[in-house]
Coordinates of C-alpha atoms in Angstrom, one line a residue:
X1 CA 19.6 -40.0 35.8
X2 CA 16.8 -39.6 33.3
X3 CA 13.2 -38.1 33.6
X4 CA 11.8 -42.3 33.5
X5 CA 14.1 -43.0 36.7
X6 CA 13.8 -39.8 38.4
X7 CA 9.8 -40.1 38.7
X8 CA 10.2 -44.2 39.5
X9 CA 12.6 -43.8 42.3
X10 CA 10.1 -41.0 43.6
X11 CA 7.3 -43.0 43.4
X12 CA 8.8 -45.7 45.3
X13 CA 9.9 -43.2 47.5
X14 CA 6.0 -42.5 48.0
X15 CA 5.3 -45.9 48.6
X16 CA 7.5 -46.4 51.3
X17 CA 6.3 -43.5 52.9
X18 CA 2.4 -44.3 52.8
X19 CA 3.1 -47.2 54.4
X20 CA 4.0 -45.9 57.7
X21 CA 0.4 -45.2 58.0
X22 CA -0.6 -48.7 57.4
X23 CA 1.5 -50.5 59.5
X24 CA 0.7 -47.6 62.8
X25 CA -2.5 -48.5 62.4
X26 CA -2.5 -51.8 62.5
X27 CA -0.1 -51.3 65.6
X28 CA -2.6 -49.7 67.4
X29 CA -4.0 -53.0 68.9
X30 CA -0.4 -54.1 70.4
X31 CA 0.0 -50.2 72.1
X32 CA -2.6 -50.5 73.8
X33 CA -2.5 -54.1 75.1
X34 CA 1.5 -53.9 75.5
X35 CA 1.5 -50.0 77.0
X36 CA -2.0 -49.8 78.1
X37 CA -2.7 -46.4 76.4
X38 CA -6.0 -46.1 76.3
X39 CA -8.4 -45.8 73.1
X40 CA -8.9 -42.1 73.5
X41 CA -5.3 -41.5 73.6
X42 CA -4.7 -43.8 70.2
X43 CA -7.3 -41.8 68.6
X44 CA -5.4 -38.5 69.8
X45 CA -2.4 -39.9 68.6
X46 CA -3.6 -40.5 65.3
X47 CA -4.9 -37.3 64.9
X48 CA -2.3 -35.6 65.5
X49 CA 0.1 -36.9 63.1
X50 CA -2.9 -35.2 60.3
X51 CA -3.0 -32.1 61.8
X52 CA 0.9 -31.8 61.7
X53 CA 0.7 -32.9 58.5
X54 CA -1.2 -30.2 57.3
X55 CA 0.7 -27.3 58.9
X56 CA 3.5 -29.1 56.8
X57 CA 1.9 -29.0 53.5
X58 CA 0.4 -25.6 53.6
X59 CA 3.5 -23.7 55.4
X60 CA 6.7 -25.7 54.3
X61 CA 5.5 -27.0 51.2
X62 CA 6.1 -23.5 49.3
X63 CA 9.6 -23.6 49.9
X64 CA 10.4 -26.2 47.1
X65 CA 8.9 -23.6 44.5
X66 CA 11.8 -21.3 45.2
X67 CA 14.9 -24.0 44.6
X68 CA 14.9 -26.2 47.8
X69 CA 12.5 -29.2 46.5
X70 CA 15.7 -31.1 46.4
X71 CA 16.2 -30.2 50.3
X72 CA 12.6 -30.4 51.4
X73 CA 12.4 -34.1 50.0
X74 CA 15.7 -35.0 52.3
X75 CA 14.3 -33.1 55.1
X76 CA 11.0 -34.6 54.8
X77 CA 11.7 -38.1 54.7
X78 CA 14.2 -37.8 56.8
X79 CA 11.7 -36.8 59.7
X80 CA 10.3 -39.5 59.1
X81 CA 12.8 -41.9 60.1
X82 CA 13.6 -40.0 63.1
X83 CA 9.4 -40.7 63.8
X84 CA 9.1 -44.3 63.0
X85 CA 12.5 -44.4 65.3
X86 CA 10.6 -42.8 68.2
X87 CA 7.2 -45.4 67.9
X88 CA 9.7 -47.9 67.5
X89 CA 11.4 -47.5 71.1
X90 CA 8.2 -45.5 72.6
X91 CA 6.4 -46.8 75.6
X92 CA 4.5 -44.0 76.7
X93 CA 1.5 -41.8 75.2
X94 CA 3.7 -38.9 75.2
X95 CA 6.2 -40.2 73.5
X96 CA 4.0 -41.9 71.0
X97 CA 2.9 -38.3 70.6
X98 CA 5.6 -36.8 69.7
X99 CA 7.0 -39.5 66.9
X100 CA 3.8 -39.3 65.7
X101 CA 4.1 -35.7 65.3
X102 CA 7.4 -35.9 63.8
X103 CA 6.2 -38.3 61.2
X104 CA 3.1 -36.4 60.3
X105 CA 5.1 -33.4 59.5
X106 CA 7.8 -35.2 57.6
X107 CA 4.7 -36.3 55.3
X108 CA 3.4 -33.2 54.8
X109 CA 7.1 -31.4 54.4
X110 CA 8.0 -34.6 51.7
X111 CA 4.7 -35.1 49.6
X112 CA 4.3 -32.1 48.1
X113 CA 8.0 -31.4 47.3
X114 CA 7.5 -35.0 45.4
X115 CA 4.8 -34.3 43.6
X116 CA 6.1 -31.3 42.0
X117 CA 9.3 -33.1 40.9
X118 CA 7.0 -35.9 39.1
X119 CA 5.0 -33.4 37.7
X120 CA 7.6 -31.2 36.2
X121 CA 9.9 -34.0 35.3
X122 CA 7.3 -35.2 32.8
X123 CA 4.3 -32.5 32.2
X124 CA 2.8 -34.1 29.3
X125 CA 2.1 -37.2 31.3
X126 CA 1.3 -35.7 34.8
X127 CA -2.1 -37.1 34.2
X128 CA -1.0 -40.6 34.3
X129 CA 1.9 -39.9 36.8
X130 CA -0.5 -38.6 39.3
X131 CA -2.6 -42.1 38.7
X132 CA 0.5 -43.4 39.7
X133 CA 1.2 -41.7 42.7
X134 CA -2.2 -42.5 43.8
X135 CA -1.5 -46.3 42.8
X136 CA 1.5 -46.0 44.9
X137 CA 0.4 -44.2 48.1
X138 CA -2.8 -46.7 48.0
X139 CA -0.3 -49.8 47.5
X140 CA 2.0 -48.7 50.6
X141 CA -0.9 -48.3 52.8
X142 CA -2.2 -51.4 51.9
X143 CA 1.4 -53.1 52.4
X144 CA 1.3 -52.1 55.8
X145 CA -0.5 -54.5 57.4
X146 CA 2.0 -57.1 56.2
X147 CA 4.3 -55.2 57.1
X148 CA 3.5 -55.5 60.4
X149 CA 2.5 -59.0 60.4
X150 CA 6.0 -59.9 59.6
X151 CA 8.2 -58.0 61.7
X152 CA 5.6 -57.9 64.6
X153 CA 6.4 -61.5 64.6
X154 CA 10.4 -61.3 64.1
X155 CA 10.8 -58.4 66.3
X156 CA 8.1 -57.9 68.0
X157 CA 7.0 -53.8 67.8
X158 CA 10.1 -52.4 67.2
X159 CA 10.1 -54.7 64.1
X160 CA 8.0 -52.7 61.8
X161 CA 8.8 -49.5 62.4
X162 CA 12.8 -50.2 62.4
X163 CA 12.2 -52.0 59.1
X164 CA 10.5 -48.2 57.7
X165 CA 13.2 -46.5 59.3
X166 CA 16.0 -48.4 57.3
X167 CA 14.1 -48.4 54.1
X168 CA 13.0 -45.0 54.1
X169 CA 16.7 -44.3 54.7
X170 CA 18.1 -46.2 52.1
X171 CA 15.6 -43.7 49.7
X172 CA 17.5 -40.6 51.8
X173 CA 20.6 -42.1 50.5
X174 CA 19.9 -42.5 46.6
X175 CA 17.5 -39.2 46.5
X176 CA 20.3 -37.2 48.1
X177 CA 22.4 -38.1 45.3
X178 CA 19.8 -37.7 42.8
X179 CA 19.6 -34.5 40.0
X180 CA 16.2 -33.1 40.7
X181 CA 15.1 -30.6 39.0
X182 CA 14.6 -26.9 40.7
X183 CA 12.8 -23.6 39.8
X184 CA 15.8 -21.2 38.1
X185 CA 16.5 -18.4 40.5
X186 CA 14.4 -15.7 38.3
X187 CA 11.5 -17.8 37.9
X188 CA 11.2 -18.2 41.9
X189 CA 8.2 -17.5 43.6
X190 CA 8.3 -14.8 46.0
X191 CA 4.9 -15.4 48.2
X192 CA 5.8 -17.8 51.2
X193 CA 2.5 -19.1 51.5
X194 CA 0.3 -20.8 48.6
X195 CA -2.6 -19.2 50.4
X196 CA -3.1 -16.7 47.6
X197 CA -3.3 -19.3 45.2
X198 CA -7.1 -19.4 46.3
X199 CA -7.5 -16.1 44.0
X200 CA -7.6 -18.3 41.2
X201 CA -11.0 -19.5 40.9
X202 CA -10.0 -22.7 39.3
X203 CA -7.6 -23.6 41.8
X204 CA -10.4 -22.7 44.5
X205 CA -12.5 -25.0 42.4
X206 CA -10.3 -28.1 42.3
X207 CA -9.2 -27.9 46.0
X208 CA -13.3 -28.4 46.7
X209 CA -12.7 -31.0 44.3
X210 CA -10.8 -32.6 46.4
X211 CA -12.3 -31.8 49.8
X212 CA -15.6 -33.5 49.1
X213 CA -13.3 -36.7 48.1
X214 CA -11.6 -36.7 51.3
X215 CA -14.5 -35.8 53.4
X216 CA -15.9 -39.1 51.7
X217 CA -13.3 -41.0 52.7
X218 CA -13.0 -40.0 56.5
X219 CA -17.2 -40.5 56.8
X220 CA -16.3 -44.1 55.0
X221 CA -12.9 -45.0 56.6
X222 CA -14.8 -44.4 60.0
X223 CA -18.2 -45.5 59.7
X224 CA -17.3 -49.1 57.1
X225 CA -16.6 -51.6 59.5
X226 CA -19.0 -50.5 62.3
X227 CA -22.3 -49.9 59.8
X228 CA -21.6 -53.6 58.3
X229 CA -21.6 -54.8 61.8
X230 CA -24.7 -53.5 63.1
X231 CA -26.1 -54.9 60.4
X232 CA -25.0 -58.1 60.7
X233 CA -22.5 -58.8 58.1
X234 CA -20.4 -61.5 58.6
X235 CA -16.5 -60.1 59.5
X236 CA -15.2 -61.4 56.3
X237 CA -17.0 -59.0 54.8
X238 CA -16.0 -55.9 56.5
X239 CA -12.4 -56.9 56.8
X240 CA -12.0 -57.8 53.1
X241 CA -14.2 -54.9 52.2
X242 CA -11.4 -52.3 53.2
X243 CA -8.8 -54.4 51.5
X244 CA -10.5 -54.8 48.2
X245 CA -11.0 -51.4 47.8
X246 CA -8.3 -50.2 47.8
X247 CA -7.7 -52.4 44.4
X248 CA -8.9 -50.4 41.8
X249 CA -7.1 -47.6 42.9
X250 CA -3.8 -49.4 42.5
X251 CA -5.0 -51.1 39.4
X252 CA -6.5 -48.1 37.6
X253 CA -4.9 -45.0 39.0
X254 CA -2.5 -44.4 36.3
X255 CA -5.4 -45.2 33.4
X256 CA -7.6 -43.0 35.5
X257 CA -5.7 -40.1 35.5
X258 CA -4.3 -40.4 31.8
X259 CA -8.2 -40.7 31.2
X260 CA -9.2 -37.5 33.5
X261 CA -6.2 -35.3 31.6
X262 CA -7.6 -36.2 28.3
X263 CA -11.2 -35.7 29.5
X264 CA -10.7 -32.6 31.2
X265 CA -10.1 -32.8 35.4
X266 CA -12.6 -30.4 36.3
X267 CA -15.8 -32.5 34.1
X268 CA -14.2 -36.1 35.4
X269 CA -13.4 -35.3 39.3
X270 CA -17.1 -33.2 39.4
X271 CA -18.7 -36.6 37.8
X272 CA -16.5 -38.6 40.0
X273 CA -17.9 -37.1 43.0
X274 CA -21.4 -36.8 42.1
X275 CA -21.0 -40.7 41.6
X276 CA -19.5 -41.1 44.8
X277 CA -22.5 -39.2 46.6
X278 CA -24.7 -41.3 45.2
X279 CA -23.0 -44.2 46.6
X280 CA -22.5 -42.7 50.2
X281 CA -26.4 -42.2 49.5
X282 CA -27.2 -45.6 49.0
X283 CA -25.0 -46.6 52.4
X284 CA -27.5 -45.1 54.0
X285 CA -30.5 -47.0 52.4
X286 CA -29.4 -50.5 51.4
X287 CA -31.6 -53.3 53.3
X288 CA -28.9 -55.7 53.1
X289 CA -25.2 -56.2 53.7
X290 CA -25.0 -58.3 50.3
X291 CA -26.3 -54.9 48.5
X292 CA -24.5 -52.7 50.2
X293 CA -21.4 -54.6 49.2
X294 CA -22.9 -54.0 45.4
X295 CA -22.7 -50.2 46.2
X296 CA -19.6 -51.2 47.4
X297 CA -18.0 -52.5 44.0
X298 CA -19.7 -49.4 42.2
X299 CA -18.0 -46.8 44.7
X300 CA -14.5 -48.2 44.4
X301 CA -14.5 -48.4 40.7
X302 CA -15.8 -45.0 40.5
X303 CA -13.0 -43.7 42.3
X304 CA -10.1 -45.9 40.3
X305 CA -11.1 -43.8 37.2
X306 CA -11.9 -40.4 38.4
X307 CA -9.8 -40.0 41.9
X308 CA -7.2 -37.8 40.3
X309 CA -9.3 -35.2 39.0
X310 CA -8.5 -32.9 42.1
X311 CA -4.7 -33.1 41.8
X312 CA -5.1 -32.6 37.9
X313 CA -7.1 -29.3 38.2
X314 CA -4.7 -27.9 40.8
X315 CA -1.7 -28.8 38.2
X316 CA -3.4 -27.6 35.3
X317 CA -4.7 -24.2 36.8
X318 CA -1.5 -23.3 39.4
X319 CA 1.8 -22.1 37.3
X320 CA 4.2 -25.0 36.2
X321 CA 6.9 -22.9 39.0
X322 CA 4.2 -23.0 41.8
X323 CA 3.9 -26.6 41.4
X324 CA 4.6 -27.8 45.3
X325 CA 2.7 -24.6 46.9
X326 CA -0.3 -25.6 45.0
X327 CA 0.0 -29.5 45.7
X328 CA 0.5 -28.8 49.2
X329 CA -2.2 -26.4 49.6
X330 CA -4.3 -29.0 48.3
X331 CA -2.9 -31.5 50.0
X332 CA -3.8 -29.6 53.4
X333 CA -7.1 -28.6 52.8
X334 CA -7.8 -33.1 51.9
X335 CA -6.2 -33.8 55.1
X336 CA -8.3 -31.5 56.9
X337 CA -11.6 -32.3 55.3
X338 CA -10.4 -35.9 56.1
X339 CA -10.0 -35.5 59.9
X340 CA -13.3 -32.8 60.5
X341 CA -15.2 -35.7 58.5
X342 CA -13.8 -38.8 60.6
X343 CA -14.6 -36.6 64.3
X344 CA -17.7 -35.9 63.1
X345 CA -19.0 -39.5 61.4
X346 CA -19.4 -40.9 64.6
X347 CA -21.0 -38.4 65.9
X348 CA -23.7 -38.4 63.8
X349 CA -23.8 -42.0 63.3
X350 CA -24.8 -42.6 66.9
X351 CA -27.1 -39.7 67.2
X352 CA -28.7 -40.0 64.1
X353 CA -28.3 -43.0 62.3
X354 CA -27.3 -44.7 59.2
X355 CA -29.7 -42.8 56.7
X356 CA -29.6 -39.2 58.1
X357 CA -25.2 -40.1 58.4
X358 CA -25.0 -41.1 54.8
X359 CA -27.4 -38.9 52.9
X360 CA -26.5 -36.1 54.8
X361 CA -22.9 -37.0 53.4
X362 CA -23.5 -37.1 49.8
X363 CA -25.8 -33.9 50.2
X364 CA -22.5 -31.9 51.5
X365 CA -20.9 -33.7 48.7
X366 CA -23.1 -32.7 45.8
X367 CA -23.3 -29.0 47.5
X368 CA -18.9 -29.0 46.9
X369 CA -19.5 -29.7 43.8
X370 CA -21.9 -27.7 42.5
X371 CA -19.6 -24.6 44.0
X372 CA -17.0 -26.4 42.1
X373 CA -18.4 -26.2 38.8
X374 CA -19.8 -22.7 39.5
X375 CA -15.9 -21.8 40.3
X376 CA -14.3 -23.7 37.1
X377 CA -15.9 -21.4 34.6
X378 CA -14.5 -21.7 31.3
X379 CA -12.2 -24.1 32.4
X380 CA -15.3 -26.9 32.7
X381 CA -14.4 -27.8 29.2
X382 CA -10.8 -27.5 29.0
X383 CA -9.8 -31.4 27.4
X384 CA -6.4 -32.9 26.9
X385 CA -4.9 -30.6 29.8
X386 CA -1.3 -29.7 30.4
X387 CA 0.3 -28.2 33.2
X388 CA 1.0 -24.0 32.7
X389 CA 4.3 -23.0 31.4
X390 CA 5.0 -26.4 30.7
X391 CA 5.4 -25.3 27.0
X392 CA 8.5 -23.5 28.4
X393 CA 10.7 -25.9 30.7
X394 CA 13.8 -23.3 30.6
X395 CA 12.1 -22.6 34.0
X396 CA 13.4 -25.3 35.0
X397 CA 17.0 -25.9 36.0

């Protein structure tokens, strides 16, 4: 199977995946109503599928560096059928727990493993490939919603979960037979953790990258739909608001990142963000739900082009045979930014309000940044970025 295949059937693989997350949430409704599991418990069921996902990507994600990437993928994915099995045929909050744990590690043991294949398979191109990962992960979560719709109504809440489960199965099936490539046995990392990665102050500098992304999206995911309301906004508006979002992402992910590589990852993802704070600012002082759905066009454009620049500076910076440690390390740190962000947004929206809430967020924002640029150094103007050791692919076996 050549490079071209190898990185598509991945990519689907990714899609597939991400859209586990759409279609629980959208479930969410019919637990509670069908089950009676209260609110509170939802919310702890959700959250726990991110916190097992990070223990994934920061402890098991270092293993594919040192010749099981192949493995880890199987492993990964496969936990994940076993999980969308168990909140398939789950009835209780315990056992809701449990698959949801299941499926949040998966996740985090899969990703990472899948990102370093892409990246290695095609180094000169990562940039764009990691645009396309994006596209895809932002695509399957978007698809889960329909998802749901559909086999809700077949097969009532079994349906979509069963419908995952054989899908992301049939991906077991073709990935197991799959050639991917794996770190030679001399060029294996010996650290078990990608913690040390930190060292590296342009590593440390992308990951914050990164975390004042995420900690944008879990103030926005949380606070969108409730903000719009209290001001009135008709529920079109909120409701479509989350959907359309999430369309320059798909539609410019991969011309986003081929733009960040050439650009340089650490100038684009810093001006990205500084962007985006100035959006989550003016959440917090639009009159009017028609201009705050202006700020709402800017902010999702601005994140089509320059979303990738986190991933990109990790690749860049970390050594081509420390690919998954460094993408999982990364991948942790986002996830937990996320979920601290999300518990918090309420918080501070109630006690607070919509001003202090949003400006407070894009101050935090511009703060990760700053210590961001302070951390790239040099590397602030690198341009037309490749991956380390990518020059010398006998690495790779």
């Amino acid at each position: 199977m050549n490079k071209r295949r190898i990185v598509l059937m991945l990519l689907l693989a990714i899609g597939v995946s991400s859209s586990s997350y759409g279609v629980m949430f959208t479930m969410l409704d019919d637990f509670r109503n069908t089950f009676g599991i209260a609110e509170s418990a939802l919310g702890f069921i959700v959250g726990i599928g991110f916190f097992t996902s990070f223990f994934g990507q920061v402890s098991l994600a270092p293993l594919a560096d040192r010749g099981r990437a192949h493995r880890l993928i199987i492993l990964g994915l496969g936990l994940e059928v076993l999980g969308c099995l168990g909140m398939a045929f789950g009835e209780t909050f315990i056992a809701l727990l449990i698959s949801r744990s299941i499926m949040g590690l998966g996740a985090g043991a899969a990703l990472p493993a899948l990102r370093r294949v892409i990246i290695i398979a095609d180094p000169e191109n990562f940039g764009r490939n990691l645009g396309r990962i994006l596209s895809f992960e932002v695509a399957g979560f978007a698809s889960g919603p329909i998802v749901s719709v559909i086999f809700a109504q077949l097969f009532g809440i079994p349906g979509p979960f069963i419908f995952l489960a054989i899908a992301i199965t049939a991906f077991v099936l073709v990935i197991s037979q799959a050639d991917i490539p794996e770190t030679k046995k001399e060029h294996q990392p010996t650290e078990r953790f990608a913690i040390d990665l930190l060292k590296n102050r342009a590593v440390a500098s992308g990951i914050l990258i990164g975390v004042a992304l995420f900690f944008m999206i879990g103030v926005f995911d949380s606070l969108w739909v409730l903000m719009m309301d209290d001001m009135g906004a008709g529920p079109w508006m909120a409701n479509l608001g989350i959907s359309v979002f999430v369309l320059p992402l798909v539609l410019l992910g991969p011309f986003g990142g081929k733009l960040v590589q050439r650009v340089g990852p650490y100038r684009a993802g810093c001006l990205g963000m500084t962007l985006g704070a100035i959006c989550m600012t003016g959440y917090g002082l639009m009159p009017t739900p028609a201009l705050m759905m202006v700020v709402f066009f800017l902010h999702s454009t601005n994140d089509g082009f320059f979303v990738t620049g986190a991933g990109i500076a990790v690749g860049t910076s970390a050594p081509l045979e420390r690919q998954a440690g460094a993408q999982g390390l990364l991948g942790g740190m986002e996830t937990l930014a996320g979920g601290i962000a999300a518990s918090f947004a309420g918080v501070a929206y109630d006690h607070l309000g919509r001003p202090a809430t949003f400006i407070g967020t894009g101050a935090i924002m511009i703060t990760l940044i700053v210590a961001a640029r302070i951390l790239a150094g040099d590397n602030w103007s690198e341009r037309n970025v490749v991956p380390k050791s990518a020059v010398s692919l006998d690495i790779i076996s």
